[in-house]
Short mmCIF file of C-alpha atoms and ligand atoms in Angstrom, two decimals:
data_model
loop_
_atom_site.label_atom_id
_atom_site.label_comp_id
_atom_site.label_asym_id
_atom_site.label_seq_id
_atom_site.Cartn_x
_atom_site.Cartn_y
_atom_site.Cartn_z
CA MET D 295 -0.06 0.02 -0.02
CA THR D 296 1.54 3.37 -0.94
CA ALA D 297 1.90 5.81 1.94
CA LEU D 298 -0.16 8.99 2.11
CA ARG D 299 2.38 11.78 1.73
CA ILE D 300 1.86 15.07 3.50
CA ALA D 301 3.96 18.31 3.41
CA VAL D 302 3.70 20.59 6.44
CA ILE D 303 5.13 24.08 6.00
CA GLY D 304 6.46 25.37 9.36
CA SER D 305 7.76 23.52 12.39
CA GLY D 306 6.24 25.72 15.08
CA PRO D 307 3.61 24.37 17.48
CA SER D 308 0.90 24.14 14.82
CA GLY D 309 3.12 22.24 12.35
CA ALA D 310 4.56 19.98 15.00
CA TYR D 311 1.09 19.15 16.42
CA CYS D 312 -0.27 18.56 12.94
CA ALA D 313 2.62 16.13 12.11
CA GLN D 314 2.01 14.39 15.45
CA LEU D 315 -1.77 14.08 15.03
CA LEU D 316 -1.58 12.97 11.41
CA SER D 317 0.89 10.20 12.17
CA GLU D 318 -1.18 9.14 15.21
CA GLU D 319 -4.63 9.31 13.62
CA SER D 320 -4.02 7.92 10.16
CA GLU D 321 -5.21 4.35 9.75
CA SER D 322 -3.09 3.85 6.65
CA PRO D 323 0.64 4.34 6.22
CA ILE D 324 1.59 7.93 6.18
CA GLU D 325 4.80 10.01 5.59
CA VAL D 326 4.96 13.60 6.84
CA ASP D 327 7.67 16.00 5.72
CA VAL D 328 7.90 19.16 7.81
CA PHE D 329 9.56 21.99 5.87
CA GLU D 330 11.17 24.80 7.96
CA ARG D 331 12.83 27.86 6.44
CA LEU D 332 15.16 28.26 9.43
CA ALA D 333 18.01 25.93 10.36
CA ALA D 334 16.31 25.26 13.73
CA PRO D 335 12.78 23.93 14.32
CA PHE D 336 9.89 24.87 16.61
CA GLY D 337 8.98 28.38 15.44
CA LEU D 338 7.98 30.82 18.17
CA VAL D 339 8.58 28.28 20.95
CA ARG D 340 12.24 28.78 20.26
CA TYR D 341 12.05 32.38 18.94
CA GLY D 342 8.99 33.93 20.74
CA VAL D 343 8.18 32.29 24.12
CA ALA D 344 10.29 34.30 26.63
CA PRO D 345 13.66 32.86 27.53
CA ASP D 346 12.74 33.01 31.24
CA HIS D 347 9.67 30.75 30.62
CA PRO D 348 11.51 27.35 30.51
CA ARG D 349 8.30 25.49 31.56
CA ILE D 350 6.49 26.61 28.43
CA LYS D 351 9.51 26.02 26.28
CA SER D 352 9.72 22.46 27.57
CA ILE D 353 6.91 21.55 25.10
CA ILE D 354 9.91 21.11 22.80
CA THR D 355 10.49 17.78 24.55
CA SER D 356 7.13 16.47 23.40
CA PHE D 357 7.67 17.89 19.83
CA THR D 358 11.11 16.19 19.81
CA GLU D 359 9.43 12.81 20.50
CA VAL D 360 7.25 13.28 17.40
CA PHE D 361 10.40 13.22 15.22
CA ASP D 362 12.48 10.88 17.38
CA GLU D 363 9.81 8.21 17.53
CA ASN D 364 8.35 8.39 14.03
CA PRO D 365 10.92 7.71 11.23
CA ASN D 366 8.10 8.56 8.87
CA VAL D 367 7.99 12.15 10.13
CA ARG D 368 10.94 14.01 8.67
CA LEU D 369 12.30 17.48 9.25
CA LEU D 370 13.59 19.38 6.24
CA ALA D 371 14.97 22.56 7.85
CA ASN D 372 16.75 25.35 6.04
CA VAL D 373 14.27 24.98 3.16
CA GLN D 374 12.13 28.03 2.33
CA VAL D 375 8.90 27.10 0.68
CA GLY D 376 8.28 29.60 -2.11
CA SER D 377 11.89 29.97 -3.15
CA ASP D 378 13.69 26.66 -2.54
CA ILE D 379 10.63 24.62 -3.53
CA THR D 380 7.38 26.04 -4.88
CA LEU D 381 3.77 25.36 -3.81
CA GLU D 382 3.05 23.81 -7.26
CA GLU D 383 6.06 21.44 -6.81
CA LEU D 384 4.78 20.47 -3.37
CA ARG D 385 1.34 19.86 -4.79
CA ASN D 386 2.85 17.51 -7.40
CA HIS D 387 4.98 15.50 -4.82
CA TYR D 388 2.46 15.36 -1.87
CA ASP D 389 -1.14 14.29 -1.43
CA ALA D 390 -1.75 17.27 0.86
CA VAL D 391 0.08 20.46 1.67
CA VAL D 392 -0.53 22.16 5.11
CA PHE D 393 0.50 25.71 5.70
CA ALA D 394 1.57 26.16 9.32
CA SER D 395 3.66 29.19 8.59
CA GLY D 396 2.66 31.49 11.43
CA ALA D 397 2.32 35.29 11.48
CA PRO D 398 5.82 36.68 10.86
CA ALA D 399 4.85 40.34 10.25
CA ASP D 400 3.58 43.12 12.53
CA ARG D 401 0.64 45.55 12.92
CA ASN D 402 1.52 49.22 12.87
CA LEU D 403 0.26 52.05 15.10
CA GLY D 404 -0.47 54.17 12.03
CA ILE D 405 0.88 57.39 13.61
CA PRO D 406 3.40 59.89 12.34
CA GLY D 407 7.08 59.25 13.16
CA GLU D 408 6.74 55.49 13.23
CA THR D 409 9.63 55.09 10.80
CA LEU D 410 12.08 57.09 12.93
CA ASP D 411 15.28 55.27 14.06
CA GLY D 412 14.58 53.86 17.45
CA VAL D 413 10.93 52.90 16.88
CA TYR D 414 10.57 49.13 16.47
CA ALA D 415 8.00 46.42 16.28
CA VAL D 416 8.42 44.41 19.51
CA ARG D 417 8.82 41.37 17.26
CA GLU D 418 12.21 42.85 16.09
CA PHE D 419 13.31 43.23 19.71
CA VAL D 420 12.13 39.71 20.57
CA SER D 421 13.89 38.25 17.56
CA TRP D 422 17.09 39.99 18.58
CA TYR D 423 17.21 38.79 22.14
CA GLN D 424 16.13 35.32 21.11
CA GLY D 425 19.03 35.05 18.67
CA HIS D 426 16.85 34.75 15.56
CA PRO D 427 19.16 34.34 12.51
CA ASP D 428 17.25 37.09 10.61
CA SER D 429 18.16 39.62 13.34
CA ALA D 430 21.67 41.16 13.38
CA PRO D 431 23.56 40.45 16.60
CA ASP D 432 24.09 44.19 17.07
CA ALA D 433 20.57 45.28 16.16
CA PHE D 434 20.03 46.84 19.62
CA SER D 435 22.57 48.76 21.69
CA LEU D 436 20.30 49.73 24.62
CA SER D 437 21.79 53.05 25.35
CA GLY D 438 19.11 55.45 26.60
CA LYS D 439 17.29 56.32 29.79
CA ARG D 440 13.65 55.48 29.18
CA ALA D 441 12.19 52.71 26.98
CA VAL D 442 8.50 52.92 25.97
CA ILE D 443 6.44 49.91 25.11
CA ILE D 444 3.06 50.49 23.50
CA GLY D 445 0.60 47.73 24.28
CA VAL D 446 -0.61 45.77 27.32
CA GLY D 447 -0.49 42.09 26.17
CA ASN D 448 1.76 39.30 27.44
CA VAL D 449 4.39 40.04 24.78
CA ALA D 450 4.72 43.65 25.96
CA LEU D 451 5.39 42.33 29.54
CA ASP D 452 7.93 39.81 28.19
CA ALA D 453 9.85 42.69 26.63
CA ALA D 454 9.58 44.81 29.81
CA ARG D 455 10.87 41.89 31.96
CA MET D 456 13.81 41.30 29.59
CA LEU D 457 14.77 44.98 29.81
CA ALA D 458 14.61 44.86 33.62
CA HIS D 459 16.23 41.51 34.43
CA THR D 460 19.55 41.31 36.21
CA THR D 461 22.52 39.84 34.33
CA ASP D 462 22.43 36.68 36.50
CA ALA D 463 18.77 36.07 35.58
CA LEU D 464 19.65 36.42 31.95
CA ARG D 465 22.65 34.09 32.21
CA ALA D 466 20.26 31.44 33.46
CA THR D 467 18.43 31.51 30.08
CA ASP D 468 19.61 30.37 26.66
CA VAL D 469 19.93 33.89 25.08
CA PRO D 470 23.16 34.46 23.14
CA GLU D 471 26.08 35.71 25.24
CA HIS D 472 26.31 39.01 23.21
CA VAL D 473 22.63 39.56 24.17
CA VAL D 474 23.44 39.09 27.85
CA GLU D 475 26.35 41.52 27.44
CA ALA D 476 24.08 44.14 25.74
CA PHE D 477 21.51 43.92 28.45
CA ALA D 478 24.28 44.09 31.08
CA ALA D 479 25.50 47.35 29.56
CA SER D 480 21.93 48.76 29.13
CA THR D 481 21.47 52.20 30.52
CA TYR D 482 17.70 52.08 30.45
CA ASP D 483 16.49 52.52 34.00
CA GLU D 484 12.83 53.24 33.26
CA ILE D 485 10.51 51.15 31.13
CA VAL D 486 7.07 52.68 30.56
CA VAL D 487 4.24 50.31 29.42
CA VAL D 488 1.44 52.25 27.76
CA GLY D 489 -2.21 51.00 27.49
CA ARG D 490 -4.83 52.76 25.28
CA ARG D 491 -7.63 51.95 27.63
CA GLY D 492 -7.96 51.68 31.47
CA PRO D 493 -6.42 49.01 33.64
CA ALA D 494 -9.63 46.83 33.61
CA TYR D 495 -8.93 46.20 29.90
CA ALA D 496 -5.29 45.15 30.21
CA LYS D 497 -4.76 42.04 28.06
CA PHE D 498 -1.88 40.39 29.85
CA THR D 499 -2.62 37.64 32.37
CA ASN D 500 -2.45 38.02 36.13
CA LYS D 501 0.24 35.40 36.12
CA GLU D 502 2.48 37.42 33.84
CA PHE D 503 1.91 40.55 35.92
CA ILE D 504 2.83 38.72 39.13
CA GLU D 505 6.05 37.55 37.40
CA LEU D 506 6.86 41.17 36.70
CA LEU D 507 6.55 41.97 40.45
CA GLU D 508 9.05 39.19 41.17
CA VAL D 509 11.74 40.65 38.87
CA GLU D 510 14.79 41.27 41.14
CA ASN D 511 15.76 44.82 41.85
CA CYS D 512 12.94 46.36 39.82
CA ASP D 513 10.05 48.60 41.11
CA VAL D 514 6.69 48.29 39.41
CA VAL D 515 4.67 51.47 39.47
CA ILE D 516 0.89 51.71 39.09
CA ASP D 517 -0.79 54.97 39.76
CA PRO D 518 -3.53 54.35 42.48
CA ALA D 519 -5.63 57.02 40.72
CA ASP D 520 -5.82 54.74 37.73
CA LEU D 521 -7.54 52.13 39.82
CA GLU D 522 -10.51 54.33 40.57
CA LEU D 523 -12.62 52.77 37.80
CA ASP D 524 -15.10 54.72 35.67
CA PRO D 525 -18.56 53.02 35.28
CA ALA D 526 -17.63 51.34 31.97
CA GLN D 527 -14.47 49.75 33.43
CA GLN D 528 -16.37 48.80 36.54
CA ALA D 529 -19.03 47.07 34.48
CA HIS D 530 -16.38 45.26 32.47
CA ALA D 531 -14.63 44.10 35.64
CA ASP D 532 -17.87 42.97 37.20
CA GLY D 533 -18.49 40.61 34.27
CA ASP D 534 -14.89 39.35 33.87
CA PRO D 535 -13.24 37.43 36.68
CA ALA D 536 -9.85 37.59 34.95
CA ALA D 537 -10.02 41.42 34.96
CA ARG D 538 -11.04 41.40 38.63
CA ARG D 539 -8.07 39.22 39.54
CA LEU D 540 -5.72 41.47 37.71
CA LEU D 541 -7.13 44.60 39.29
CA ALA D 542 -6.71 43.07 42.68
CA THR D 543 -2.98 42.49 41.87
CA PHE D 544 -2.63 45.97 40.49
CA ALA D 545 -4.01 47.31 43.85
CA LYS D 546 -1.37 45.31 45.75
CA ALA D 547 1.38 46.65 43.44
CA ALA D 548 0.08 50.22 43.89
CA ALA D 549 0.11 49.74 47.70
CA ARG D 550 3.64 48.39 47.63
CA GLY D 551 4.90 51.63 46.09
CA THR D 552 8.49 52.10 45.07
CA LEU D 553 11.34 50.57 46.93
CA GLY D 554 14.23 52.60 45.33
CA ARG D 555 15.34 49.71 43.19
CA ALA D 556 17.77 50.04 40.21
CA LYS D 557 15.04 49.80 37.52
CA THR D 558 11.43 50.87 37.26
CA ILE D 559 8.58 49.54 35.12
CA ARG D 560 5.81 52.15 35.04
CA PHE D 561 2.31 51.59 33.75
CA LEU D 562 0.50 54.46 31.97
CA PHE D 563 -3.10 53.58 31.24
CA ASP D 564 -5.73 55.54 29.26
CA ARG D 565 -3.17 56.97 26.78
CA THR D 566 -3.47 57.08 22.98
CA PRO D 567 -0.18 57.41 21.08
CA LEU D 568 -0.45 60.46 18.72
CA ALA D 569 3.09 60.61 17.16
CA CYS D 570 6.66 59.59 17.65
CA VAL D 571 8.82 62.78 17.48
CA GLY D 572 12.50 63.31 16.79
CA ASP D 573 15.03 64.36 14.18
CA GLY D 574 15.98 61.11 12.45
CA SER D 575 15.95 59.20 15.63
CA VAL D 576 13.08 59.09 18.15
CA SER D 577 13.37 61.45 21.08
CA GLY D 578 9.86 61.32 22.41
CA ILE D 579 6.34 60.07 22.02
CA GLN D 580 3.21 62.22 22.19
CA LEU D 581 0.38 60.72 24.15
CA ALA D 582 -3.19 61.93 24.58
CA LYS D 583 -5.48 60.88 27.42
CA THR D 584 -7.91 58.51 25.72
CA SER D 585 -10.72 59.65 28.01
CA ASN D 586 -9.83 63.34 27.50
CA PRO D 587 -7.95 63.90 24.16
CA THR D 588 -7.27 67.50 24.96
CA GLU D 589 -4.73 66.42 27.61
CA VAL D 590 -1.51 65.77 25.66
CA GLU D 591 1.96 65.05 27.03
CA THR D 592 5.33 64.18 25.40
CA LEU D 593 7.32 61.54 27.03
CA GLN D 594 11.06 61.71 26.43
CA THR D 595 12.40 58.32 25.20
CA GLU D 596 15.18 56.84 23.08
CA VAL D 597 13.36 53.71 22.10
CA VAL D 598 9.72 52.84 21.34
CA LEU D 599 8.62 49.20 20.98
CA ARG D 600 5.14 48.83 19.56
CA SER D 601 3.62 45.68 20.80
CA VAL D 602 0.17 45.75 19.11
CA GLY D 603 0.11 42.36 17.46
CA TYR D 604 1.79 40.06 14.97
CA ARG D 605 0.39 39.58 11.48
CA GLY D 606 0.27 36.81 8.90
CA GLN D 607 1.82 37.16 5.45
CA ALA D 608 0.44 36.25 2.05
CA ILE D 609 1.74 33.11 0.44
CA ASP D 610 2.38 33.14 -3.38
CA GLY D 611 -0.42 31.25 -5.17
CA LEU D 612 -2.85 31.25 -2.23
CA PRO D 613 -5.73 33.56 -1.37
CA PHE D 614 -5.16 35.94 1.54
CA ASP D 615 -7.47 37.99 3.69
CA GLU D 616 -5.79 41.38 4.13
CA ARG D 617 -8.10 42.42 6.91
CA THR D 618 -7.32 39.45 9.22
CA GLY D 619 -3.88 38.58 7.80
CA THR D 620 -4.97 34.99 7.41
CA ILE D 621 -5.50 32.47 4.64
CA PRO D 622 -9.25 31.88 4.15
CA HIS D 623 -10.42 28.39 4.85
CA LEU D 624 -13.46 26.20 5.57
CA ASP D 625 -12.70 23.59 8.23
CA SER D 626 -8.97 24.16 7.47
CA ARG D 627 -9.42 23.57 3.75
CA VAL D 628 -8.07 26.60 1.84
CA VAL D 629 -10.82 28.30 -0.14
CA ASP D 630 -10.64 31.07 -2.79
CA ASP D 631 -13.34 32.80 -4.73
CA ALA D 632 -13.82 29.79 -6.94
CA GLY D 633 -14.14 27.31 -4.01
CA HIS D 634 -11.72 24.84 -2.43
CA VAL D 635 -8.03 24.93 -3.41
CA PRO D 636 -7.68 21.15 -3.67
CA GLY D 637 -5.06 19.47 -1.42
CA VAL D 638 -4.09 22.67 0.48
CA TYR D 639 -4.82 23.17 4.16
CA VAL D 640 -3.97 25.58 6.95
CA THR D 641 -3.30 25.43 10.68
CA GLY D 642 -2.11 27.68 13.49
CA TRP D 643 -1.69 31.41 13.39
CA ILE D 644 -1.84 31.67 9.54
CA LYS D 645 -5.30 30.15 9.84
CA ARG D 646 -6.80 31.80 12.92
CA GLY D 647 -4.59 34.92 13.35
CA PRO D 648 -2.00 35.57 16.08
CA THR D 649 -3.96 34.63 19.20
CA GLY D 650 -3.97 31.88 21.77
CA VAL D 651 -1.38 29.94 23.68
CA VAL D 652 0.77 27.05 22.40
CA GLY D 653 -1.87 24.54 23.35
CA THR D 654 -4.52 26.28 21.29
CA ASN D 655 -2.55 25.10 18.23
CA ARG D 656 -3.19 21.52 19.17
CA ARG D 657 -6.95 21.88 18.95
CA CYS D 658 -6.47 23.80 15.71
CA ALA D 659 -4.19 21.16 14.25
CA LEU D 660 -6.62 18.42 15.22
CA GLU D 661 -9.31 20.09 12.98
CA THR D 662 -6.77 20.28 10.17
CA ALA D 663 -5.63 16.67 10.52
CA THR D 664 -9.25 15.47 10.64
CA SER D 665 -10.17 17.30 7.43
CA ILE D 666 -7.08 15.89 5.66
CA LEU D 667 -7.76 12.35 6.74
CA ALA D 668 -11.46 12.65 5.84
CA ASP D 669 -10.56 13.95 2.28
CA THR D 670 -7.89 11.36 1.68
CA THR D 671 -10.12 8.45 2.67
CA ALA D 672 -13.22 9.67 0.78
CA PRO D 673 -14.49 7.45 -2.04
CA GLY D 674 -12.88 8.25 -5.36
CA TRP D 675 -9.82 9.94 -3.83
CA VAL D 676 -6.66 8.99 -5.70
CA SER D 677 -3.17 9.35 -4.27
CA HIS D 678 -0.67 11.22 -6.47
CA GLY D 679 2.27 11.78 -4.03
CA THR D 680 5.71 10.72 -5.29
CA SER D 681 8.48 9.79 -2.81
CA ALA D 682 10.93 11.20 -0.24
CA ASP D 683 13.76 10.31 -2.66
CA GLU D 684 12.28 12.42 -5.47
CA VAL D 685 11.86 15.43 -3.18
CA ASP D 686 15.41 15.04 -1.87
CA ARG D 687 16.74 14.82 -5.42
CA LEU D 688 14.90 17.97 -6.38
CA LEU D 689 16.26 19.99 -3.52
CA ALA D 690 19.85 18.61 -3.89
CA GLY D 691 19.74 19.31 -7.62
CA ARG D 692 18.99 22.93 -6.72
CA GLY D 693 21.90 23.17 -4.22
CA VAL D 694 19.56 23.46 -1.21
CA HIS D 695 21.36 22.32 1.93
CA VAL D 696 18.64 20.61 4.01
CA VAL D 697 19.13 20.37 7.85
CA PRO D 698 17.57 17.04 8.65
CA TRP D 699 16.41 15.93 12.14
CA ALA D 700 19.85 14.51 12.91
CA GLY D 701 21.45 17.85 11.99
CA TRP D 702 19.16 19.62 14.46
CA HIS D 703 20.39 17.23 17.21
CA GLU D 704 23.98 18.22 16.30
CA LEU D 705 23.04 21.92 16.37
CA ALA D 706 21.40 21.51 19.85
CA LYS D 707 24.51 19.72 21.10
CA ALA D 708 26.71 22.56 19.84
CA GLU D 709 24.47 25.01 21.85
CA TYR D 710 24.95 22.97 25.05
CA ALA D 711 28.72 22.91 24.45
CA ALA D 712 28.72 26.74 23.87
CA GLY D 713 26.76 27.07 27.12
CA ALA D 714 29.24 24.78 29.03
CA ALA D 715 32.21 26.93 27.79
CA LEU D 716 30.56 29.93 29.44
CA SER D 717 29.42 28.12 32.61
CA ARG D 718 25.82 28.45 31.32
CA GLU D 719 23.47 25.60 30.59
CA ARG D 720 22.84 26.33 26.94
CA VAL D 721 23.56 29.28 24.64
CA LYS D 722 21.77 29.72 21.37
CA LEU D 723 23.73 30.08 18.19
CA HIS D 724 22.57 33.35 16.54
CA ASP D 725 24.47 33.46 13.23
CA LYS D 726 22.97 31.38 10.41
CA ASP D 727 26.35 30.09 9.18
CA ASP D 728 27.31 29.06 12.74
CA MET D 729 24.02 27.18 12.88
CA LEU D 730 24.54 25.44 9.59
CA ARG D 731 28.09 24.54 10.45
CA ALA D 732 26.96 23.08 13.78
CA ALA D 733 24.34 21.09 11.97
CA GLY D 734 27.09 19.56 9.87
CA LEU D 735 26.27 21.35 6.62
CA PRO D 736 28.56 23.16 4.16
CA LEU D 737 28.04 26.88 4.34
CA ASN D 738 25.83 28.56 1.83
CA LEU D 739 27.90 29.15 -1.29
CA ASN D 740 27.41 32.91 -1.34
CA ALA D 741 28.77 33.23 2.17
CA GLN D 742 31.98 31.36 1.06
CA MET D 743 32.74 33.69 -1.86
CA PRO D 744 35.58 36.11 -1.24
C1 LIG W 935 6.81 36.91 21.73
C2 LIG W 935 5.85 35.77 21.90
C3 LIG W 935 5.71 35.15 23.11
C4 LIG W 935 4.90 34.08 23.35
N1 LIG W 935 4.85 33.49 24.56
C5 LIG W 935 3.98 32.48 24.80
C6 LIG W 935 3.92 31.85 26.04
O1 LIG W 935 4.62 32.29 27.03
N2 LIG W 935 3.04 30.81 26.22
C7 LIG W 935 2.28 30.45 25.18
O2 LIG W 935 1.48 29.44 25.38
N3 LIG W 935 2.32 30.94 24.00
C8 LIG W 935 3.15 32.02 23.75
N4 LIG W 935 3.13 32.60 22.51
C9 LIG W 935 2.29 32.08 21.41
C10 LIG W 935 2.83 30.91 20.65
O3 LIG W 935 4.20 31.11 20.42
C11 LIG W 935 1.99 30.74 19.37
O4 LIG W 935 0.72 30.35 19.74
C12 LIG W 935 2.52 29.63 18.42
O5 LIG W 935 3.94 29.79 18.24
C13 LIG W 935 1.88 29.73 17.04
O6 LIG W 935 2.28 28.64 16.34
P1 LIG W 935 2.43 28.52 14.71
O7 LIG W 935 2.98 27.17 14.44
O8 LIG W 935 1.11 28.88 14.12
O9 LIG W 935 3.45 29.65 14.31
P2 LIG W 935 4.98 29.80 14.57
O10 LIG W 935 5.38 29.35 15.93
O11 LIG W 935 5.40 31.15 14.12
O12 LIG W 935 5.70 28.78 13.53
C14 LIG W 935 5.67 29.05 12.17
C15 LIG W 935 6.94 28.39 11.53
O13 LIG W 935 6.80 28.42 10.03
C16 LIG W 935 8.08 28.64 9.52
N5 LIG W 935 7.84 29.18 8.16
C17 LIG W 935 7.20 30.37 7.83
N6 LIG W 935 7.16 30.53 6.57
C18 LIG W 935 7.81 29.45 5.91
C19 LIG W 935 8.12 29.03 4.61
N7 LIG W 935 7.84 29.77 3.56
N8 LIG W 935 8.84 27.89 4.43
C20 LIG W 935 9.24 27.12 5.53
N9 LIG W 935 8.98 27.41 6.80
C21 LIG W 935 8.26 28.61 7.02
C22 LIG W 935 8.69 29.74 10.45
O14 LIG W 935 10.03 29.88 10.37
C23 LIG W 935 8.26 29.17 11.82
O15 LIG W 935 9.18 28.29 12.33
C24 LIG W 935 4.01 33.65 22.28
C25 LIG W 935 4.10 34.31 21.05
C26 LIG W 935 4.99 35.39 20.82
C27 LIG W 935 5.04 36.07 19.52
#
C-alpha cells in the first residue's frame, strides 16, 4: 500500500502538532515531511516564548518525540517554501500540503514618526534577544534612559521583563552571550508600558503581571488614581473574573509603592499614542489621554517598541485575507473565490490569526488533520504523491542544503557545548552560518565567496 504523503510548511507548534496528530490518527501508512525555512525547528517556541519561561518552552520535549519516535515524520529545515521549492512542486509531490507558517509580520500604530530610528515592532526586539538568525547580533545597543512599550499584552510584559532582568537572571536563560552583554550594559532604568484603555482592559494575564513583580531589583509602578474605575471599566470588571483578579494584583502593586530599586517599570493607562517625534531618531512620544484627548503630554524616550500584534503574510499562489492577515479556509481547507483549493490546508496562526497559547494550536491542528484524513479516505480519492527520494533529489539538484532531524540534534549539542564553555546551561547560536556549520552542513555558497 503506498503511503499517504503530506507536506507541512512550518515546524512551530501548529506544524509539530499537525505532524504528530496525522501520524497518530491515520489508519493507513503515512509520511509527513515538515519544511522549515530556518536551520532550527519549533518556530515561536524557540524564537518567541520568553527565555525565562522554561516550563512553556519544555513543550519542545514532546515535539522532539514526534520526530525521534516516528521515522516517517521528517524534518527538512533550512528550506524556504516559495523559493527553494514552490507550492506547485509540493502539490505535485504530496497528497496534501498544510501551511503552518505562522504570522511573521507586525501591525502598525499608524501614527506619524513610526519610521524614525529607534521605533521598532516588538517582534524585532524579541527576535534579537532570542538570537533569531534574521536579526543582526548588534541590532540593539540599549543606550538610553527610558524605553517605551506600546501595548498591554503578554508580549509587552515579556519585553519589559527582559529590559529589567539582572545579568544573573539572563545568564540562566539560553539567550546568546552578546545579548546578555548588551543587556548588562543597558542604561535604560525606566520602562514605561502604555495602554490605550484603562487597567480593567489590560490584556496580559495576572500570572504574567505577578512575574513582573518578582523581577529582582525592579520597582513596578501603578498609579492608584488609575484604579478608581469609571462606570464602563467597573461594569467590564464585574463581568470578567480575569479582569477582577488582575485589578486586585494592581491594587497590591500600587500599595507596595516604590522601593528605590535600580530599575522601574511604570504603567501608563488611558493613553493614546499620537506621534513619535524626533529628528532622524526618536526622542519622544506624544500621548493623549484617551478619556480626554485635549490632555496631551510628550514623554522623552530613546526607544519605542510597539507591541500591538503580529500579522500573517500572504503566500504566493494562495488567497489571503488582508483584513485578518490569514489564509481563508473552511474547516482548514483553503478556499478562494472559486471554491476549495484542492489538497491545500492551513493550521495555527496563519489560519486563525495571532492569538492563543501554544496549546490552542493542538486543537487547531486536530481540526486540520481530521479534514485531511477525511478527504484522503473519501470514495474516489486517488493518491498522487511521489516519494521522499524524489523530493530530496529535487532539492539537492538545486543546491539546497537541508538540515535534517539528525542535523538539528547536532546543532542542539553545539548549543549545550557553547553554554558549558561559558558556565551556562545552553547558549543559542545566533548566526545562520554558525548554525549550519553546527548542523554539519557546508556553508551557503554565497557566504563562502571572497
Ligand atoms: C513573543 C511571543 C511570546 C509568546 N509567549 C507564549 C507563552 O509564554 N506561552 C504560550 O502558550 N504561547 C506564547 N506565545 C504564542 C505561541 O508562540 C504561538 O501560539 C505559536 O507559536 C503559534 O504557532 P504557529 O505554528 O502557528 O506559528 P510559529 O510558531 O510562528 O511557527 C511558524 C513556523 O513556520 C516557519 N515558516 C514560515 N514561512 C515558511 C516558509 N515559507 N517555508 C518554510 N517554513 C516557514 C517559520 O520559520 C516558523 O518556524 C508567544 C508568542 C509570541 C510572539
